[in-house]
PDB file of C-alpha atoms in Angstrom:
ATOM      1  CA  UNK A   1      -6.838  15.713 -12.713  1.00  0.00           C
ATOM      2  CA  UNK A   2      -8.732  13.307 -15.213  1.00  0.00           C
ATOM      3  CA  UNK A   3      -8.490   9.680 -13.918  1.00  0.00           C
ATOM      4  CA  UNK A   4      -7.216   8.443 -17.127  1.00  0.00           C
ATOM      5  CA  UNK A   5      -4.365  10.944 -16.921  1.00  0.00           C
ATOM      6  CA  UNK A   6      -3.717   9.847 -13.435  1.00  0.00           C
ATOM      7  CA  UNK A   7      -3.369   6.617 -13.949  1.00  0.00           C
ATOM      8  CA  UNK A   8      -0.882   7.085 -16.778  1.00  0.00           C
ATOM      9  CA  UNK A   9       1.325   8.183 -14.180  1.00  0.00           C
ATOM     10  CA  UNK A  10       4.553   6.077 -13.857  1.00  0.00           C
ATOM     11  CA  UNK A  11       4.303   4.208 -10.504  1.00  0.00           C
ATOM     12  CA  UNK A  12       0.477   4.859  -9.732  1.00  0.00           C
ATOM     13  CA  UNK A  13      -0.334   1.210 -11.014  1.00  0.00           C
ATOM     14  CA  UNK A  14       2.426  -0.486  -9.171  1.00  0.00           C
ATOM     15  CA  UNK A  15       1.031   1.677  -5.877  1.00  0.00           C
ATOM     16  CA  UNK A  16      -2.324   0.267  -7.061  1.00  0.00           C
ATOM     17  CA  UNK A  17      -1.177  -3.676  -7.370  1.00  0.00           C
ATOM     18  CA  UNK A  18       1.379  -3.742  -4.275  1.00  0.00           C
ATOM     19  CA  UNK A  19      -1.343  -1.989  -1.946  1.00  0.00           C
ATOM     20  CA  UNK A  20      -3.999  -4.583  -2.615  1.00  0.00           C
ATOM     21  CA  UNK A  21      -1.395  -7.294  -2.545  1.00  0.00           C
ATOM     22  CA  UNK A  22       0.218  -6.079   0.797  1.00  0.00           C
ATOM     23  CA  UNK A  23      -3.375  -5.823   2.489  1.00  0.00           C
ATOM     24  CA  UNK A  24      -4.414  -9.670   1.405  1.00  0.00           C
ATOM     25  CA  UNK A  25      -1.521 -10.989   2.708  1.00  0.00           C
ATOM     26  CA  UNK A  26      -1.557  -8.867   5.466  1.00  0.00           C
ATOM     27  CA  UNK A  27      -5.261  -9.735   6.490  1.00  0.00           C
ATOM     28  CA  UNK A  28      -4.272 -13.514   5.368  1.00  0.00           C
ATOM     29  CA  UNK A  29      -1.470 -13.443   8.246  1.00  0.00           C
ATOM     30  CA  UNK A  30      -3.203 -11.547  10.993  1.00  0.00           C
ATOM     31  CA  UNK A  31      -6.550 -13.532  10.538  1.00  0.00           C
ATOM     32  CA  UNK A  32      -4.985 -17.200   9.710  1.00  0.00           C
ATOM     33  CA  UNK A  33      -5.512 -18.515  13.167  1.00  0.00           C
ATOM     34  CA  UNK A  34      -9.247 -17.522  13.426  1.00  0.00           C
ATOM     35  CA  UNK A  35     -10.079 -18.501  10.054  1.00  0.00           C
ATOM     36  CA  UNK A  36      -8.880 -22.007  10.938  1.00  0.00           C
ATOM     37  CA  UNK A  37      -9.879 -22.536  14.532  1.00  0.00           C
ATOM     38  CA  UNK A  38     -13.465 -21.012  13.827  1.00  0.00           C
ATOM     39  CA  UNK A  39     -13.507 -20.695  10.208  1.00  0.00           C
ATOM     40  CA  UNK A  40     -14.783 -17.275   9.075  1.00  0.00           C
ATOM     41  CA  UNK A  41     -16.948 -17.336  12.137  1.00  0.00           C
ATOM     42  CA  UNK A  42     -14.236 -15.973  14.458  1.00  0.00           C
ATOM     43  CA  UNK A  43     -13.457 -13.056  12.118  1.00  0.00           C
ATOM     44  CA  UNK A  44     -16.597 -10.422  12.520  1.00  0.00           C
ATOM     45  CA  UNK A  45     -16.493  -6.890  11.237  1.00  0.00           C
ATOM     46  CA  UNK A  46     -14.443  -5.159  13.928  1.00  0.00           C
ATOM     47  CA  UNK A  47     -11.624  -7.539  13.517  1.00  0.00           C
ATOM     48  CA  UNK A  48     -11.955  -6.519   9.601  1.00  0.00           C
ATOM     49  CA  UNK A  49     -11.641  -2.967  10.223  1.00  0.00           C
ATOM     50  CA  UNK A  50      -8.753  -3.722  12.604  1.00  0.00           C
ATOM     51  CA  UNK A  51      -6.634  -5.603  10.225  1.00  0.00           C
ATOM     52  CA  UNK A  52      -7.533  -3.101   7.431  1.00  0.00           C
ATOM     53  CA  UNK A  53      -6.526  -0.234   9.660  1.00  0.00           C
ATOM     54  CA  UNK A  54      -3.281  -2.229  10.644  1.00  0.00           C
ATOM     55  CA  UNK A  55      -2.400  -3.124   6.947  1.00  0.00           C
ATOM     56  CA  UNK A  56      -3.007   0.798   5.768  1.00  0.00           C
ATOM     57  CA  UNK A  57      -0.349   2.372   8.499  1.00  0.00           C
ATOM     58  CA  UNK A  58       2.082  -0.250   7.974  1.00  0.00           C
ATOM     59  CA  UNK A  59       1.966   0.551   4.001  1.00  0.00           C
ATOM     60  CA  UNK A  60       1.858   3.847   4.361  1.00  0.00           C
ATOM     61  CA  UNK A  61       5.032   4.249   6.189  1.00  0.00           C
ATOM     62  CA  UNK A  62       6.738   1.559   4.347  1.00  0.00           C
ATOM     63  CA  UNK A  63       5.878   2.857   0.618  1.00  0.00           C
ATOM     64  CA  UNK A  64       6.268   6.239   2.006  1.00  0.00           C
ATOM     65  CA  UNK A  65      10.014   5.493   3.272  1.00  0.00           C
ATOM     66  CA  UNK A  66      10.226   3.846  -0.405  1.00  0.00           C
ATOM     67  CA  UNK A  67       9.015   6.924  -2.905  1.00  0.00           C
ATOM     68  CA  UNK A  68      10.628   9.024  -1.026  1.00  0.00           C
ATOM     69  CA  UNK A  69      14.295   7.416  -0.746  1.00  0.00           C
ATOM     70  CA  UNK A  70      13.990   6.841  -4.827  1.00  0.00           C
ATOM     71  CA  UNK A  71      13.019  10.666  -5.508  1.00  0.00           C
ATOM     72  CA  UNK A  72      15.724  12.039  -3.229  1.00  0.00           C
ATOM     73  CA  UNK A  73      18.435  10.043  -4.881  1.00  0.00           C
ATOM     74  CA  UNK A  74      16.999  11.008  -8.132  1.00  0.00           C
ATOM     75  CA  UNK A  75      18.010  14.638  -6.705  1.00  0.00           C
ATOM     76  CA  UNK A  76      21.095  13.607  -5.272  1.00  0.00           C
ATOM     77  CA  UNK A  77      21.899  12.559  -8.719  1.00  0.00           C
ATOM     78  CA  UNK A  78      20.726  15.509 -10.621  1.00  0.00           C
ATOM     79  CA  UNK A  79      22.743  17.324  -8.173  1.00  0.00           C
ATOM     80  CA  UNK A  80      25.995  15.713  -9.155  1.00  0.00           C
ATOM     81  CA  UNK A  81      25.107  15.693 -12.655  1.00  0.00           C
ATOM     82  CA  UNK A  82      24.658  19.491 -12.413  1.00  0.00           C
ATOM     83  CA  UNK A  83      27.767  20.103 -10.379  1.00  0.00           C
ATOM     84  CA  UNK A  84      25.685  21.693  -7.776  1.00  0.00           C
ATOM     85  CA  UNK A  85      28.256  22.560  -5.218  1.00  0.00           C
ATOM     86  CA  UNK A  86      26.483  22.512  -2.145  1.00  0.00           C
ATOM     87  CA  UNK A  87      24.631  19.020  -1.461  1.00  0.00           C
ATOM     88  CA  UNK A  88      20.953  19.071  -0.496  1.00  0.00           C
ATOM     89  CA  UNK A  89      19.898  22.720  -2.875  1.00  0.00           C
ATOM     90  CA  UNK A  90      17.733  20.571  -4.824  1.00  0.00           C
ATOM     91  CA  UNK A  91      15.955  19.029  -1.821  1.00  0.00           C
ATOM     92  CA  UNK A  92      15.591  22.819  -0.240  1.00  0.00           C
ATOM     93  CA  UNK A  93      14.019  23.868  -3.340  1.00  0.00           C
ATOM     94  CA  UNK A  94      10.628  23.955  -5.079  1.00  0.00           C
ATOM     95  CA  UNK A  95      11.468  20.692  -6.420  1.00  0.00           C
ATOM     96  CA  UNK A  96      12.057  19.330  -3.007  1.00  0.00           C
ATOM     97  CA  UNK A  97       8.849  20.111  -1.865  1.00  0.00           C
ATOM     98  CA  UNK A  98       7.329  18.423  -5.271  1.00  0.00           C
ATOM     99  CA  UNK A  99       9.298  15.068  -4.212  1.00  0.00           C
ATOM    100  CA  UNK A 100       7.733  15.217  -0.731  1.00  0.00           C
ATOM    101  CA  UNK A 101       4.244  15.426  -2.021  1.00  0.00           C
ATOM    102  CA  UNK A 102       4.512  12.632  -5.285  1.00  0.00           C
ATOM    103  CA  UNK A 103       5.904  10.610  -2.220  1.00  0.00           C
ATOM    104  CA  UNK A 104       3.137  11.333   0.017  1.00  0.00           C
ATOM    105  CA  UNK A 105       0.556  10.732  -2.901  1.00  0.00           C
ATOM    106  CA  UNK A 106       2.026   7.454  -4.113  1.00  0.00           C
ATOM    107  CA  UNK A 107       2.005   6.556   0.021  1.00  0.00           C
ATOM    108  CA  UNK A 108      -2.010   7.610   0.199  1.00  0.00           C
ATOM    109  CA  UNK A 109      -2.567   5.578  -2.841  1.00  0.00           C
ATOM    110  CA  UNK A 110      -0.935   2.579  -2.103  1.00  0.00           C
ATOM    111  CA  UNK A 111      -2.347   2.540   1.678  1.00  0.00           C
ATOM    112  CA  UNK A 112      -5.931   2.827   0.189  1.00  0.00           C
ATOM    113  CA  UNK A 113      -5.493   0.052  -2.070  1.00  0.00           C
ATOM    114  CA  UNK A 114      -4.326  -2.162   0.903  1.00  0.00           C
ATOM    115  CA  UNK A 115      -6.499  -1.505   2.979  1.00  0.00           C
ATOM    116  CA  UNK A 116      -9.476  -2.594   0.351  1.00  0.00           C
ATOM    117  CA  UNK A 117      -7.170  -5.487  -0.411  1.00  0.00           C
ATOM    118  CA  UNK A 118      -7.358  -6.234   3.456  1.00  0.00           C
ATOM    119  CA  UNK A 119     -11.052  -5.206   4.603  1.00  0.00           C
ATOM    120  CA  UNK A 120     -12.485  -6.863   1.361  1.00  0.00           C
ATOM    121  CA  UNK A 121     -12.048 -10.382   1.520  1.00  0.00           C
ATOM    122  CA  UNK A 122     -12.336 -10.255   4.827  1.00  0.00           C
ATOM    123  CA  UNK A 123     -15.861  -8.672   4.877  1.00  0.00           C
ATOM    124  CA  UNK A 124     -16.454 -12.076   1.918  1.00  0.00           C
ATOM    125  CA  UNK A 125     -15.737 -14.557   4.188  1.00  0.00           C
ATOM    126  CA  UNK A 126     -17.791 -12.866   7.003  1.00  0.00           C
ATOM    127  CA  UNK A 127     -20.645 -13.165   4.330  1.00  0.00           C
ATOM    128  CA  UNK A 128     -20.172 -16.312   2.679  1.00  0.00           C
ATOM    129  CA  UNK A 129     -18.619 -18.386   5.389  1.00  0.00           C
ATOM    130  CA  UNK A 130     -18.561 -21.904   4.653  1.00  0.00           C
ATOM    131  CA  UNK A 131     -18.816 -21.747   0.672  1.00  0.00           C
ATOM    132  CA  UNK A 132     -19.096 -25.566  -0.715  1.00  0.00           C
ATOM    133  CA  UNK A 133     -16.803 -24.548  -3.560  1.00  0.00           C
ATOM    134  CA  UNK A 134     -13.924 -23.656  -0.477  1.00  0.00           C
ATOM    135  CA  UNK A 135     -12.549 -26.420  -0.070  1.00  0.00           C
ATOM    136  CA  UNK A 136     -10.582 -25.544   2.816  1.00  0.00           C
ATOM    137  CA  UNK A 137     -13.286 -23.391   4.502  1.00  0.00           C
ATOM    138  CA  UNK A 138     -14.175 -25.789   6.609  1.00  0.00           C
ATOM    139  CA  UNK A 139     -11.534 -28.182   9.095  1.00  0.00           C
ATOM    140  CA  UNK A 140     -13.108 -31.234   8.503  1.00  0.00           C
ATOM    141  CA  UNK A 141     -12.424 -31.360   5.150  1.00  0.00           C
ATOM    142  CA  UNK A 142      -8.843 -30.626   5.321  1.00  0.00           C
ATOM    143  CA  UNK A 143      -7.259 -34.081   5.302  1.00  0.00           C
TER     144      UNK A 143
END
């Protein structure tokens, strides 16, 4: 699939933004305390991998849960609007299957995007750890 045509997909961009929002505030709340006892000192590469690895399960399952609640009751609804007798016919059929996997996919892609939204400012303040320009990089200078 052409990446141009992919990303004209309805929901892929919102996957993109919410991933990389959910993994900086995830890596923000896990690493708050060791940012400000030890400023980016106490935060080395393992605990970036951690929190990266912690932010991209907890998305997946939680924008998994999401897609795949929405596309179901978009089936439910067809169903009714169909006057499909039997509930559940749509889930059982091709088109079930075809929910499952757009829900898996928008899952993957929003779990990749947080953890890069997690792992990657965490890896900037292991390089650049007391920037001048930060004003709250460093304890002293918080007032």
């Amino acid at each position: 699939m052409m990446l141009g045509a992919w990303w004209q997909r309805p929901g892929v961009r919102l996957d993109v933004v919410a991933g990389i929002v959910d993994g900086i505030l995830t890596a923000l709340t896990i690493t708050a305390a060791k940012f400000l006892d030890g400023g980016a000192g106490g935060v080395d590469l393992s605990l970036a991998m951690r929190v990266s690895l912690a932010a991209g399960l907890t998305t997946i399952v939680a924008f998994f849960l999401a897609h795949y609640a929405q596309l179901r009751s978009g089936l439910n609804r067809a169903e009714r609007q169909l006057n499909v007798l039997r509930h559940g016919r749509l889930a059982t059929s091709d088109l079930g299957r075809k929910v499952l996997q757009e829900a898996i996919e928008g899952a993957t892609v929003a779990a990749a995007c947080s953890v890069l939204g997690a792992f990657v400012p965490l890896i900037i303040g292991i390089l650049l750890p007391s920037p001048p320009w930060l004003g709250c990089a460093d304890r002293k200078s918080v007032v």
